mmCIF file of C-alpha atoms in Angstrom:
data_model
loop_
_atom_site.group_PDB
_atom_site.id
_atom_site.type_symbol
_atom_site.label_atom_id
_atom_site.label_comp_id
_atom_site.label_asym_id
_atom_site.label_seq_id
_atom_site.Cartn_x
_atom_site.Cartn_y
_atom_site.Cartn_z
ATOM 1 C CA LEU A 55 7.026 -18.310 10.231
ATOM 2 C CA CYS A 56 5.144 -19.627 13.212
ATOM 3 C CA SER A 57 4.800 -22.577 15.498
ATOM 4 C CA ARG A 58 1.673 -24.247 16.872
ATOM 5 C CA ARG A 59 2.631 -23.682 20.525
ATOM 6 C CA LYS A 60 4.221 -20.247 20.548
ATOM 7 C CA ILE A 61 4.607 -17.299 18.240
ATOM 8 C CA VAL A 62 8.167 -17.129 17.010
ATOM 9 C CA ALA A 63 7.788 -14.364 14.437
ATOM 10 C CA VAL A 64 5.000 -12.649 12.584
ATOM 11 C CA GLY A 65 4.335 -14.050 9.151
ATOM 12 C CA MET A 66 2.613 -16.818 7.291
ATOM 13 C CA CYS A 67 3.163 -20.508 7.818
ATOM 14 C CA LYS A 68 1.753 -23.733 6.518
ATOM 15 C CA PRO A 69 -0.154 -25.985 8.915
ATOM 16 C CA PRO A 70 1.814 -29.014 10.054
ATOM 17 C CA LEU A 71 1.345 -32.171 8.023
ATOM 18 C CA LEU A 72 -0.759 -34.960 9.427
ATOM 19 C CA ASP A 73 0.709 -38.457 9.682
ATOM 20 C CA ASN A 74 -1.195 -39.628 6.606
ATOM 21 C CA GLN A 75 -0.135 -36.670 4.407
ATOM 22 C CA ALA A 76 2.944 -36.976 2.215
ATOM 23 C CA THR A 77 5.083 -34.027 1.268
ATOM 24 C CA HIS A 78 4.957 -32.824 -2.317
ATOM 25 C CA ALA A 79 8.029 -32.796 -4.529
ATOM 26 C CA ASP A 80 7.909 -28.990 -4.753
ATOM 27 C CA GLU A 81 8.233 -28.753 -0.962
ATOM 28 C CA ALA A 82 11.511 -30.702 -0.946
ATOM 29 C CA ASP A 83 13.559 -27.496 -0.837
ATOM 30 C CA GLU A 84 11.976 -26.323 2.452
ATOM 31 C CA PRO A 85 14.057 -26.666 5.641
ATOM 32 C CA GLU A 86 13.509 -29.979 7.362
ATOM 33 C CA ASP A 87 13.338 -28.441 10.813
ATOM 34 C CA LEU A 88 10.711 -25.718 10.517
ATOM 35 C CA GLN A 89 11.042 -24.804 14.201
ATOM 36 C CA THR A 90 14.766 -24.085 13.832
ATOM 37 C CA ALA A 91 14.166 -22.054 10.686
ATOM 38 C CA SER A 92 11.452 -19.996 12.388
ATOM 39 C CA GLU A 93 13.667 -19.375 15.429
ATOM 40 C CA ASP A 94 16.510 -18.285 13.127
ATOM 41 C CA SER A 95 14.124 -15.945 11.335
ATOM 42 C CA ALA A 96 12.886 -14.497 14.634
ATOM 43 C CA LEU A 97 16.469 -13.984 15.804
ATOM 44 C CA LYS A 98 17.312 -12.206 12.543
ATOM 45 C CA HIS A 99 14.307 -9.883 12.949
ATOM 46 C CA ARG A 100 15.232 -9.135 16.570
ATOM 47 C CA LEU A 101 18.794 -8.312 15.508
ATOM 48 C CA ASP A 102 17.544 -6.110 12.661
ATOM 49 C CA LEU A 103 15.237 -4.226 15.030
ATOM 50 C CA GLN A 104 17.713 -4.311 17.916
ATOM 51 C CA THR A 105 15.239 -5.845 20.345
ATOM 52 C CA GLY A 106 15.492 -8.613 22.920
ATOM 53 C CA GLU A 107 13.256 -11.622 23.318
ATOM 54 C CA ASP A 108 10.951 -9.642 25.617
ATOM 55 C CA GLY A 109 10.523 -6.782 23.149
ATOM 56 C CA LEU A 110 11.183 -3.121 23.901
ATOM 57 C CA SER A 111 11.174 -1.546 27.327
ATOM 58 C CA GLU A 112 8.886 1.421 27.925
ATOM 59 C CA GLU A 113 11.889 3.774 27.906
ATOM 60 C CA GLU A 114 13.240 2.384 24.627
ATOM 61 C CA ALA A 115 9.792 2.559 23.025
ATOM 62 C CA ALA A 116 9.412 6.194 24.120
ATOM 63 C CA ARG A 117 12.911 7.025 22.821
ATOM 64 C CA ARG A 118 12.169 5.433 19.436
ATOM 65 C CA LEU A 119 8.834 7.227 19.264
ATOM 66 C CA LEU A 120 10.590 10.560 19.766
ATOM 67 C CA GLN A 121 13.364 9.665 17.311
ATOM 68 C CA HIS A 122 11.282 8.157 14.492
ATOM 69 C CA GLY A 123 7.735 9.361 15.184
ATOM 70 C CA ARG A 124 4.553 7.341 14.992
ATOM 71 C CA ASN A 125 4.261 4.432 12.581
ATOM 72 C CA GLU A 126 1.838 6.216 10.268
ATOM 73 C CA LEU A 127 1.718 7.198 6.654
ATOM 74 C CA PRO A 128 2.078 10.947 6.182
ATOM 75 C CA ASP A 129 -1.116 12.755 5.278
ATOM 76 C CA LEU A 130 0.032 14.292 2.006
ATOM 77 C CA ARG A 131 -2.754 16.153 0.281
ATOM 78 C CA THR A 132 -2.467 17.444 -3.240
ATOM 79 C CA PRO A 133 -4.539 20.531 -4.077
ATOM 80 C CA LYS A 134 -7.621 19.720 -6.138
ATOM 81 C CA TRP A 135 -6.666 22.105 -8.931
ATOM 82 C CA ARG A 136 -3.357 20.264 -9.346
ATOM 83 C CA ILE A 137 -5.159 16.899 -9.496
ATOM 84 C CA PHE A 138 -7.501 18.322 -12.140
ATOM 85 C CA LEU A 139 -4.661 19.746 -14.241
ATOM 86 C CA SER A 140 -2.716 16.466 -13.980
ATOM 87 C CA HIS A 141 -5.338 14.912 -16.263
ATOM 88 C CA PHE A 142 -4.235 17.248 -19.063
ATOM 89 C CA THR A 143 -0.569 16.238 -18.962
ATOM 90 C CA GLY A 144 0.949 13.154 -20.478
ATOM 91 C CA ILE A 145 1.272 11.625 -23.908
ATOM 92 C CA MET A 146 -2.401 11.172 -24.803
ATOM 93 C CA PRO A 147 -3.702 14.553 -23.605
ATOM 94 C CA GLY A 148 -0.631 16.197 -25.181
ATOM 95 C CA THR A 149 -1.378 14.518 -28.482
ATOM 96 C CA ILE A 150 -5.004 15.634 -28.325
ATOM 97 C CA ILE A 151 -3.951 19.213 -27.493
ATOM 98 C CA ILE A 152 -1.608 19.227 -30.513
ATOM 99 C CA ALA A 153 -4.466 17.903 -32.679
ATOM 100 C CA ILE A 154 -6.749 20.671 -31.326
ATOM 101 C CA ILE A 155 -4.143 23.297 -32.240
ATOM 102 C CA ILE A 156 -3.709 21.840 -35.721
ATOM 103 C CA GLU A 157 -7.482 21.716 -36.273
ATOM 104 C CA GLY A 158 -7.712 25.348 -35.116
ATOM 105 C CA LEU A 159 -4.967 26.425 -37.525
ATOM 106 C CA LEU A 160 -6.776 24.607 -40.339
ATOM 107 C CA GLN A 161 -10.037 26.237 -39.206
ATOM 108 C CA GLU A 162 -11.771 22.866 -38.869
ATOM 109 C CA TRP A 163 -14.094 24.092 -36.118
ATOM 110 C CA PRO A 164 -16.300 20.981 -35.750
ATOM 111 C CA ASP A 165 -13.281 18.689 -35.365
ATOM 112 C CA MET A 166 -11.572 21.126 -33.022
ATOM 113 C CA SER A 167 -14.650 21.416 -30.800
ATOM 114 C CA THR A 168 -15.111 17.630 -30.744
ATOM 115 C CA LEU A 169 -11.517 17.085 -29.668
ATOM 116 C CA THR A 170 -11.787 19.847 -27.062
ATOM 117 C CA ALA A 171 -14.977 18.310 -25.670
ATOM 118 C CA LEU A 172 -13.330 14.877 -25.496
ATOM 119 C CA LEU A 173 -10.271 16.315 -23.742
ATOM 120 C CA LEU A 174 -12.385 18.149 -21.170
ATOM 121 C CA LEU A 175 -14.691 15.164 -20.644
ATOM 122 C CA ASN A 176 -11.698 12.902 -20.048
ATOM 123 C CA GLY A 177 -10.241 15.437 -17.591
ATOM 124 C CA PHE A 178 -13.480 15.786 -15.615
ATOM 125 C CA VAL A 179 -14.148 12.037 -15.471
ATOM 126 C CA GLY A 180 -10.568 11.340 -14.331
ATOM 127 C CA PHE A 181 -10.797 14.100 -11.724
ATOM 128 C CA PHE A 182 -14.047 12.801 -10.221
ATOM 129 C CA GLU A 183 -12.708 9.236 -10.183
ATOM 130 C CA ASP A 184 -9.620 10.427 -8.316
ATOM 131 C CA MET A 185 -11.812 12.296 -5.830
ATOM 132 C CA ARG A 186 -13.915 9.186 -5.202
ATOM 133 C CA ALA A 187 -10.795 7.075 -4.714
ATOM 134 C CA GLY A 188 -9.367 9.652 -2.297
ATOM 135 C CA ASP A 189 -12.624 9.688 -0.326
ATOM 136 C CA ALA A 190 -12.535 5.886 -0.078
ATOM 137 C CA VAL A 191 -8.968 5.929 1.231
ATOM 138 C CA ALA A 192 -9.884 8.623 3.780
ATOM 139 C CA ALA A 193 -12.859 6.545 4.949
ATOM 140 C CA LEU A 194 -10.614 3.501 5.374
ATOM 141 C CA LYS A 195 -8.136 5.572 7.357
ATOM 142 C CA VAL A 196 -10.882 6.742 9.724
ATOM 143 C CA LEU A 197 -12.241 3.199 9.996
ATOM 144 C CA THR A 198 -8.873 1.704 10.910
ATOM 145 C CA ARG A 199 -8.196 4.396 13.500
ATOM 146 C CA ALA A 200 -11.485 3.594 15.219
ATOM 147 C CA ASP A 201 -11.272 -0.206 15.049
ATOM 148 C CA LEU A 202 -7.632 -0.965 15.830
ATOM 149 C CA SER A 203 -6.813 -2.113 19.307
ATOM 150 C CA PRO A 204 -3.859 -0.352 20.959
ATOM 151 C CA THR A 205 -2.490 -3.732 22.043
ATOM 152 C CA PRO A 206 -1.801 -6.695 19.764
ATOM 153 C CA VAL A 207 -4.168 -9.645 19.938
ATOM 154 C CA CYS A 208 -3.044 -13.229 19.297
ATOM 155 C CA CYS A 209 -5.099 -16.380 19.163
ATOM 156 C CA LEU A 210 -3.266 -19.651 19.700
ATOM 157 C CA GLU A 211 -4.677 -23.110 19.347
#
């Protein structure tokens, strides 16, 4: 929630109504005093985070950084061979593998080779799609590291 004059808490808010705008019936359940509601919300967030109105002191911020670490997602990388093999597990690939085995036992070589080709094609396509998606996420991570300001920026009207 937010106010036009000062930031009370981070979040989304609706612009204030103009004198000639009427409220809709679906907005009747909103609190009548938006400023009080936003201050209550800000107080709740400060209590949850154990901060004062002025934020954290340098010492408290350093202590929390040591205790909890940086506010970053861990860089968990799965080996490529495991990503590739993951495309051969599950219900559909398992069903196709069973069909390949059955076709082999029945000595239906054209059907067995067709199913094997489809299984491998599906695995390779899924693997390359996962690699492309991973590259896109890595590029976004690099982009955000370069473009983010170390201090928050607010624009007030």
